[in-house]
Short mmCIF file of C-alpha atoms in Angstrom, two decimals:
data_model
loop_
_atom_site.label_atom_id
_atom_site.label_comp_id
_atom_site.label_asym_id
_atom_site.label_seq_id
_atom_site.Cartn_x
_atom_site.Cartn_y
_atom_site.Cartn_z
CA UNK A 1449 0.00 0.00 0.00
CA UNK A 1450 1.13 3.58 -0.57
CA UNK A 1451 2.44 5.39 2.50
CA UNK A 1452 1.28 8.85 3.55
CA UNK A 1453 3.77 10.89 5.60
CA UNK A 1454 2.84 14.01 7.54
CA UNK A 1455 4.55 16.17 10.15
CA UNK A 1456 2.69 17.78 13.06
CA UNK A 1457 3.84 20.08 15.84
CA UNK A 1458 3.32 19.19 19.51
CA UNK A 1459 1.83 22.31 21.07
CA UNK A 1460 2.32 20.87 24.56
CA UNK A 1461 4.10 17.88 26.04
CA UNK A 1462 1.04 15.63 25.70
CA UNK A 1463 -0.55 17.22 22.62
CA UNK A 1464 -1.77 14.87 19.90
CA UNK A 1465 -4.28 17.27 18.32
CA UNK A 1466 -2.26 17.37 15.09
CA UNK A 1467 -2.66 13.63 14.67
CA UNK A 1468 -6.37 13.83 15.45
CA UNK A 1469 -6.84 16.65 12.92
CA UNK A 1470 -5.16 14.68 10.12
CA UNK A 1471 -7.44 11.72 10.78
CA UNK A 1472 -10.53 13.95 10.87
CA UNK A 1473 -9.47 15.63 7.61
CA UNK A 1474 -9.14 12.27 5.91
CA UNK A 1475 -5.38 12.41 5.28
CA UNK A 1476 -5.33 8.81 6.53
CA UNK A 1477 -7.31 6.55 8.84
CA UNK A 1478 -6.37 5.89 12.43
CA UNK A 1479 -6.09 2.20 11.62
CA UNK A 1480 -3.61 3.01 8.84
CA UNK A 1481 -0.94 4.50 11.11
CA UNK A 1482 2.09 2.20 11.08
CA UNK A 1483 4.83 4.27 12.78
CA UNK A 1484 5.57 7.59 14.47
CA UNK A 1485 8.99 9.23 14.91
CA UNK A 1486 9.09 12.38 17.01
CA UNK A 1487 10.90 14.86 19.22
CA UNK A 1488 9.73 15.79 22.71
CA UNK A 1489 10.73 18.67 24.93
CA UNK A 1490 12.34 16.84 27.87
CA UNK A 1491 15.97 16.61 28.91
CA UNK A 1492 16.76 13.77 26.50
CA UNK A 1493 18.24 11.76 29.36
CA UNK A 1494 17.52 8.44 31.01
CA UNK A 1495 14.71 9.94 33.09
CA UNK A 1496 13.00 11.91 30.29
CA UNK A 1497 9.30 11.30 31.01
CA UNK A 1498 8.12 13.53 28.14
CA UNK A 1499 8.66 10.62 25.76
CA UNK A 1500 6.15 8.55 27.71
CA UNK A 1501 3.61 11.38 27.85
CA UNK A 1502 3.74 11.94 24.09
CA UNK A 1503 3.52 8.22 23.45
CA UNK A 1504 0.41 7.89 25.64
CA UNK A 1505 -1.28 10.87 23.95
CA UNK A 1506 -0.75 9.55 20.42
CA UNK A 1507 -1.88 6.02 21.26
CA UNK A 1508 -5.00 7.40 22.97
CA UNK A 1509 -6.02 9.20 19.75
CA UNK A 1510 -5.50 6.02 17.72
CA UNK A 1511 -7.68 4.08 20.15
CA UNK A 1512 -10.45 6.71 20.14
CA UNK A 1513 -10.54 7.17 16.37
CA UNK A 1514 -9.74 3.66 15.17
CA UNK A 1515 -11.03 0.12 15.52
CA UNK A 1516 -7.84 -1.74 16.38
CA UNK A 1517 -7.72 -3.45 19.78
CA UNK A 1518 -5.47 -2.11 22.52
CA UNK A 1519 -2.74 -4.70 22.01
CA UNK A 1520 -2.40 -3.80 18.32
CA UNK A 1521 -2.23 -0.08 19.07
CA UNK A 1522 0.33 -0.75 21.80
CA UNK A 1523 2.48 -2.60 19.24
CA UNK A 1524 2.71 0.35 16.80
CA UNK A 1525 6.33 1.56 16.78
CA UNK A 1526 6.61 5.06 18.20
CA UNK A 1527 10.16 6.31 18.56
CA UNK A 1528 10.36 9.45 20.66
CA UNK A 1529 13.66 11.30 20.97
CA UNK A 1530 13.80 13.63 23.94
CA UNK A 1531 15.34 17.08 23.88
CA UNK A 1532 14.56 20.10 21.71
CA UNK A 1533 17.52 22.21 22.76
CA UNK A 1534 18.09 25.59 21.16
CA UNK A 1535 15.48 26.41 18.52
CA UNK A 1536 14.32 22.85 17.81
CA UNK A 1537 10.54 22.34 17.90
CA UNK A 1538 8.71 19.35 19.42
CA UNK A 1539 7.00 17.49 16.58
CA UNK A 1540 6.09 14.09 15.17
CA UNK A 1541 6.37 12.53 11.73
CA UNK A 1542 3.51 10.09 11.13
CA UNK A 1543 3.66 7.21 8.65
CA UNK A 1544 0.35 5.66 7.54
CA UNK A 1545 -0.78 3.16 4.93
CA UNK A 1546 -3.46 4.50 2.58
CA UNK A 1547 -5.44 3.15 -0.34
CA UNK A 1548 -3.79 3.66 -3.72
CA UNK A 1549 -5.28 5.69 -6.55
CA UNK A 1550 -5.34 3.32 -9.50
CA UNK A 1551 -2.27 1.62 -10.92
CA UNK A 1552 1.02 2.49 -9.23
CA UNK A 1553 3.95 3.56 -11.38
CA UNK A 1554 7.27 1.75 -11.37
CA UNK A 1555 8.98 4.78 -9.82
CA UNK A 1556 10.61 4.14 -6.42
CA UNK A 1557 8.32 5.29 -3.65
CA UNK A 1558 8.37 5.21 0.14
CA UNK A 1559 7.91 1.92 1.98
CA UNK A 1560 8.02 1.25 5.73
CA UNK A 1561 8.66 -1.98 7.61
CA UNK A 1562 8.74 -2.76 11.30
CA UNK A 1563 10.11 -5.53 13.52
CA UNK A 1564 11.02 -6.29 17.11
CA UNK A 1565 14.26 -8.11 17.90
CA UNK A 1566 14.77 -10.87 20.41
CA UNK A 1567 15.13 -9.71 24.02
CA UNK A 1568 18.33 -7.74 24.59
CA UNK A 1569 19.72 -8.68 27.98
CA UNK A 1570 21.62 -6.13 30.09
CA UNK A 1571 24.86 -8.01 29.50
CA UNK A 1572 24.27 -7.87 25.70
CA UNK A 1573 24.41 -4.07 25.52
CA UNK A 1574 27.70 -2.91 24.03
CA UNK A 1575 28.64 -6.39 22.91
CA UNK A 1576 28.46 -8.52 19.74
CA UNK A 1577 25.34 -10.33 20.98
CA UNK A 1578 23.37 -7.08 20.70
CA UNK A 1579 24.85 -6.33 17.27
CA UNK A 1580 23.60 -9.70 16.03
CA UNK A 1581 20.13 -9.27 17.52
CA UNK A 1582 19.70 -5.80 16.01
CA UNK A 1583 20.93 -7.01 12.61
CA UNK A 1584 18.41 -9.84 12.58
CA UNK A 1585 15.61 -7.40 13.43
CA UNK A 1586 16.66 -5.11 10.56
CA UNK A 1587 16.45 -8.02 8.13
CA UNK A 1588 12.90 -8.82 9.27
CA UNK A 1589 11.86 -5.17 9.03
CA UNK A 1590 13.23 -5.03 5.48
CA UNK A 1591 11.13 -8.03 4.52
CA UNK A 1592 8.07 -6.41 6.09
CA UNK A 1593 8.70 -3.31 3.94
CA UNK A 1594 9.15 -5.38 0.78
CA UNK A 1595 12.74 -4.18 0.42
CA UNK A 1596 15.18 -6.72 -0.97
CA UNK A 1597 18.23 -4.63 -1.88
CA UNK A 1598 20.03 -2.97 1.08
CA UNK A 1599 20.83 -0.06 -1.25
CA UNK A 1600 17.11 0.81 -1.20
CA UNK A 1601 17.22 1.36 2.58
CA UNK A 1602 17.77 5.02 3.45
CA UNK A 1603 16.74 5.32 7.11
CA UNK A 1604 16.69 2.83 9.97
CA UNK A 1605 15.31 4.09 13.26
CA UNK A 1606 15.78 1.90 16.31
CA UNK A 1607 14.76 2.17 19.93
CA UNK A 1608 16.68 -0.10 22.28
CA UNK A 1609 17.02 -0.63 26.03
CA UNK A 1610 19.72 1.08 28.03
CA UNK A 1611 21.14 0.20 31.43
CA UNK A 1612 19.62 1.37 34.72
CA UNK A 1613 20.59 0.26 38.20
CA UNK A 1614 17.89 -2.43 38.33
CA UNK A 1615 19.08 -4.10 35.12
CA UNK A 1616 22.74 -3.69 36.07
CA UNK A 1617 22.08 -5.46 39.36
CA UNK A 1618 20.01 -8.11 37.58
CA UNK A 1619 22.96 -8.97 35.33
CA UNK A 1620 25.29 -9.12 38.32
CA UNK A 1621 22.90 -11.42 40.21
CA UNK A 1622 23.12 -13.88 37.32
CA UNK A 1623 26.90 -13.81 37.27
CA UNK A 1624 27.33 -11.42 34.32
CA UNK A 1625 29.17 -8.14 33.83
CA UNK A 1626 27.88 -5.08 31.96
CA UNK A 1627 29.66 -2.76 29.54
CA UNK A 1628 29.26 0.25 31.86
CA UNK A 1629 27.61 0.99 35.19
CA UNK A 1630 26.82 4.58 34.20
CA UNK A 1631 23.19 4.71 32.93
CA UNK A 1632 23.77 7.89 30.88
CA UNK A 1633 26.86 6.46 29.24
CA UNK A 1634 24.90 3.29 28.48
CA UNK A 1635 22.64 5.43 26.25
CA UNK A 1636 25.62 6.17 23.99
CA UNK A 1637 26.70 2.54 24.11
CA UNK A 1638 23.25 1.14 23.29
CA UNK A 1639 22.82 3.58 20.41
CA UNK A 1640 26.26 2.82 19.02
CA UNK A 1641 25.83 -0.93 19.26
CA UNK A 1642 22.51 -0.63 17.42
CA UNK A 1643 24.23 1.43 14.73
CA UNK A 1644 26.73 -1.36 14.21
CA UNK A 1645 23.90 -3.91 14.02
CA UNK A 1646 22.28 -1.86 11.26
CA UNK A 1647 25.61 -1.55 9.43
CA UNK A 1648 26.13 -5.32 9.61
CA UNK A 1649 22.59 -6.03 8.39
CA UNK A 1650 23.01 -3.76 5.36
CA UNK A 1651 26.49 -4.98 4.47
CA UNK A 1652 28.18 -1.69 5.31
CA UNK A 1653 30.69 -3.41 7.62
CA UNK A 1654 31.67 -6.90 8.76
CA UNK A 1655 30.71 -8.14 12.22
CA UNK A 1656 32.77 -6.09 14.71
CA UNK A 1657 34.78 -7.54 17.55
CA UNK A 1658 33.92 -6.75 21.14
CA UNK A 1659 37.00 -4.50 21.31
CA UNK A 1660 35.83 -2.39 18.37
CA UNK A 1661 32.40 -1.53 19.82
CA UNK A 1662 32.50 2.01 21.15
CA UNK A 1663 36.14 2.46 20.16
CA UNK A 1664 36.74 1.98 16.44
CA UNK A 1665 34.92 5.03 15.11
CA UNK A 1666 35.77 4.18 11.52
CA UNK A 1667 32.93 1.64 11.73
CA UNK A 1668 29.51 3.15 11.18
CA UNK A 1669 26.22 3.04 9.30
CA UNK A 1670 25.24 5.85 6.95
CA UNK A 1671 21.51 5.29 7.50
CA UNK A 1672 21.27 4.50 11.22
CA UNK A 1673 19.38 6.67 13.67
CA UNK A 1674 19.42 4.99 17.05
CA UNK A 1675 17.67 5.94 20.25
CA UNK A 1676 17.44 4.18 23.59
CA UNK A 1677 15.36 4.35 26.73
CA UNK A 1678 13.81 2.48 29.61
CA UNK A 1679 10.54 1.73 27.79
CA UNK A 1680 11.41 -1.66 26.27
CA UNK A 1681 13.71 -4.67 26.51
CA UNK A 1682 14.43 -5.32 22.83
CA UNK A 1683 15.23 -3.43 19.64
CA UNK A 1684 12.21 -1.77 18.05
CA UNK A 1685 13.21 -1.25 14.42
CA UNK A 1686 11.61 0.87 11.70
CA UNK A 1687 13.13 0.55 8.23
CA UNK A 1688 12.28 3.23 5.66
CA UNK A 1689 13.29 2.89 2.02
CA UNK A 1690 12.01 2.94 -1.52
CA UNK A 1691 10.21 0.18 -3.41
CA UNK A 1692 9.30 0.24 -7.09
CA UNK A 1693 5.56 0.00 -7.58
CA UNK A 1694 4.74 0.92 -3.97
CA UNK A 1695 2.75 3.91 -5.13
CA UNK A 1696 2.21 7.18 -3.34
CA UNK A 1697 3.87 10.58 -3.58
CA UNK A 1698 6.84 10.24 -1.27
CA UNK A 1699 10.45 9.20 -1.64
CA UNK A 1700 13.36 9.03 0.79
CA UNK A 1701 17.09 9.53 0.34
CA UNK A 1702 20.11 9.90 2.55
CA UNK A 1703 23.62 11.24 2.90
CA UNK A 1704 25.82 12.29 5.84
CA UNK A 1705 26.90 15.48 7.53
CA UNK A 1706 30.68 15.18 7.77
CA UNK A 1707 30.76 17.61 10.68
CA UNK A 1708 28.46 19.94 12.59
CA UNK A 1709 28.70 22.68 9.95
CA UNK A 1710 28.13 20.50 6.88
CA UNK A 1711 24.91 22.11 5.71
CA UNK A 1712 25.56 20.71 2.23
CA UNK A 1713 25.07 17.24 3.71
CA UNK A 1714 21.42 18.15 4.32
CA UNK A 1715 20.98 19.23 0.70
CA UNK A 1716 22.79 16.13 -0.58
CA UNK A 1717 20.27 13.97 1.30
CA UNK A 1718 17.37 15.93 -0.20
CA UNK A 1719 18.80 15.52 -3.70
CA UNK A 1720 19.21 11.80 -3.00
CA UNK A 1721 15.47 11.66 -2.30
CA UNK A 1722 14.76 12.94 -5.81
CA UNK A 1723 14.32 16.69 -5.43
CA UNK A 1724 16.24 18.77 -7.95
CA UNK A 1725 18.21 21.53 -6.25
CA UNK A 1726 20.69 24.05 -7.64
CA UNK A 1727 24.37 23.58 -6.88
CA UNK A 1728 24.31 26.23 -4.15
CA UNK A 1729 20.96 25.38 -2.60
CA UNK A 1730 19.05 27.33 0.01
CA UNK A 1731 15.79 26.83 1.88
CA UNK A 1732 13.72 28.73 -0.71
CA UNK A 1733 14.63 26.09 -3.31
CA UNK A 1734 12.68 23.39 -1.43
CA UNK A 1735 9.33 24.86 -2.57
CA UNK A 1736 7.38 23.13 0.18
CA UNK A 1737 8.37 19.66 -1.11
CA UNK A 1738 10.34 18.57 1.96
CA UNK A 1739 8.39 16.61 4.56
CA UNK A 1740 11.18 16.28 7.11
CA UNK A 1741 14.82 15.48 7.70
CA UNK A 1742 16.18 13.05 10.29
CA UNK A 1743 19.67 13.83 11.59
CA UNK A 1744 22.03 12.26 14.11
CA UNK A 1745 24.93 14.27 15.52
CA UNK A 1746 27.78 14.01 17.98
CA UNK A 1747 30.37 16.38 19.43
CA UNK A 1748 33.63 15.65 17.63
CA UNK A 1749 35.78 13.56 20.00
CA UNK A 1750 38.89 15.46 18.83
CA UNK A 1751 37.42 18.69 20.29
CA UNK A 1752 38.10 20.40 16.97
CA UNK A 1753 35.73 21.71 14.33
CA UNK A 1754 37.33 22.68 11.02
CA UNK A 1755 40.57 23.24 12.87
CA UNK A 1756 39.05 25.39 15.61
CA UNK A 1757 39.15 24.41 19.28
CA UNK A 1758 35.86 23.31 20.88
CA UNK A 1759 35.14 23.17 24.64
CA UNK A 1760 31.77 21.36 24.84
CA UNK A 1761 33.39 18.09 25.94
CA UNK A 1762 35.06 19.91 28.84
CA UNK A 1763 31.86 21.57 30.08
CA UNK A 1764 30.88 20.28 33.54
CA UNK A 1765 27.72 22.40 33.71
CA UNK A 1766 25.95 21.50 30.44
CA UNK A 1767 26.38 18.05 28.89
CA UNK A 1768 27.96 18.07 25.45
CA UNK A 1769 24.86 16.33 24.03
CA UNK A 1770 22.89 19.49 24.64
CA UNK A 1771 25.55 21.73 23.12
CA UNK A 1772 25.79 19.79 19.88
CA UNK A 1773 22.06 19.14 19.52
CA UNK A 1774 21.32 22.86 19.77
CA UNK A 1775 24.13 23.76 17.38
CA UNK A 1776 23.33 21.20 14.69
CA UNK A 1777 19.62 21.91 15.17
CA UNK A 1778 20.29 25.52 14.24
CA UNK A 1779 22.28 24.53 11.14
CA UNK A 1780 19.59 22.11 9.95
CA UNK A 1781 16.69 24.46 10.73
CA UNK A 1782 18.39 27.19 8.72
CA UNK A 1783 18.95 24.81 5.81
CA UNK A 1784 15.26 23.87 5.59
CA UNK A 1785 13.70 27.02 7.10
CA UNK A 1786 11.92 24.94 9.72
CA UNK A 1787 12.86 24.32 13.39
CA UNK A 1788 10.64 21.20 13.43
CA UNK A 1789 13.50 18.96 12.35
CA UNK A 1790 14.41 15.61 13.87
CA UNK A 1791 17.88 16.12 15.34
CA UNK A 1792 19.13 13.52 17.81
CA UNK A 1793 22.43 13.00 19.62
CA UNK A 1794 24.47 10.03 20.88
CA UNK A 1795 25.54 9.23 17.32
CA UNK A 1796 28.54 6.98 17.88
CA UNK A 1797 28.82 4.45 15.00
CA UNK A 1798 26.10 6.41 13.19
CA UNK A 1799 27.71 8.38 10.42
CA UNK A 1800 31.29 9.68 10.43
CA UNK A 1801 32.81 10.65 13.76
CA UNK A 1802 31.88 14.25 14.57
CA UNK A 1803 29.08 14.19 11.99
CA UNK A 1804 26.09 11.93 11.39
CA UNK A 1805 23.59 10.50 8.94
CA UNK A 1806 20.86 12.61 7.31
CA UNK A 1807 17.71 11.11 5.84
CA UNK A 1808 15.23 13.24 3.90
CA UNK A 1809 11.65 12.54 2.82
CA UNK A 1810 10.24 14.57 -0.05
CA UNK A 1811 6.81 14.90 -1.61
CA UNK A 1812 7.16 14.39 -5.37
CA UNK A 1813 3.49 15.13 -6.01
#
C-alpha cells in the first residue's frame, strides 16, 4: 500500500491534536498509522518522562478514532527522541498506509517496515550479541517493507534498552558483567551498538569484535538513527526505504553530515530523495516539497571543528549532548527554514565521527 507521511507540531508535552486533525481531515485513517517518529521537549536523558507522555497521547487518539484493539495499538512503533535544545521544535512525523489511486507507477516510492528483535539482555548491551540481535531485526523489518536490496534502505530508526541500576544489578545477580555501570553512558553505548547492528545487516561493515564496539569510530552506518530508553527490553526497528511499484507521492534519500557545519550534507540527502536543487541550494529552493529530515549528531571527540578548538566536551555544567544538539539543530533548521527537524544526539557508530547521517523525505506530487 502507498504510504502517507505528515509532520505535526506538539503544542504541549502531551498534545496529539495534530494527529487527530489529520485523521478527521481524511489524510489517513487511524487504523492506517504504522509508525511515528518524534521529538519531545524533555531533557533527552535516562529519566526523560516527556517521551512517555507523548507516546500515551498519540496512542489514545488512535484508540479513540480507530477500531484496532489495545494490544495492536500498543504494538505500533513510536520512537520518541527527547530534547529540543536551542530552537528545535517538538513534533512528530507520522507514517500511515493509505489506499492507492489506481495503478502504481514503477517509480521508487516510500515503503516502511517494522520488527522487534529478540530480548536484549543487560549483558548484551555494548557487545556482539546485541549487534547480532539488532541485525536480525533489521532483516525482518526489510522483509516487512518489501525491500530486498540494502541499497534501497535510506533510514533505519531503532529504539533499544539502556542500562539502569535495576538491570545492572540483575545482570550481576546472574553472574554477568555489563559494559558500563553509568546509565547515561549506556545510552551512547546502546545507540552505538545498534548502529553497528544496522551496518552489519546492510552490508556496510563486517561483524565487529567486542573490542571495536564504542572504540573503532571508523565503523559506522550511513543510514542509522538509534535511540534508547527504559521503555522496552528489545530493539524496536523501523526501516524506511524505496520500493518500485509501492505507489504514493513520497520518496526518501540519505547522505551524511561530515561535521556539525556541513549544511551541504542536508541538501545532498534531499537531492538523493529525488528533489532537484541548484548547486548552491538554500531553503527557498525546497518549494514546500520537503516533509522532514532526520539527523544524528555528535560532538567531535577530537574537540576540533574545522581546525578550531571546541570546549563542549570539557563543560561540567551543560552536557555536550545538549551543546551539539542545539548547534546542529540551528544549522539544519536554517537549511530547511523549519525548526521542526528531527535532530538527535548520541551518534557513535552512526555516520562519520563528529558528523552523522541525514535522511530526507520529499513529496514528489
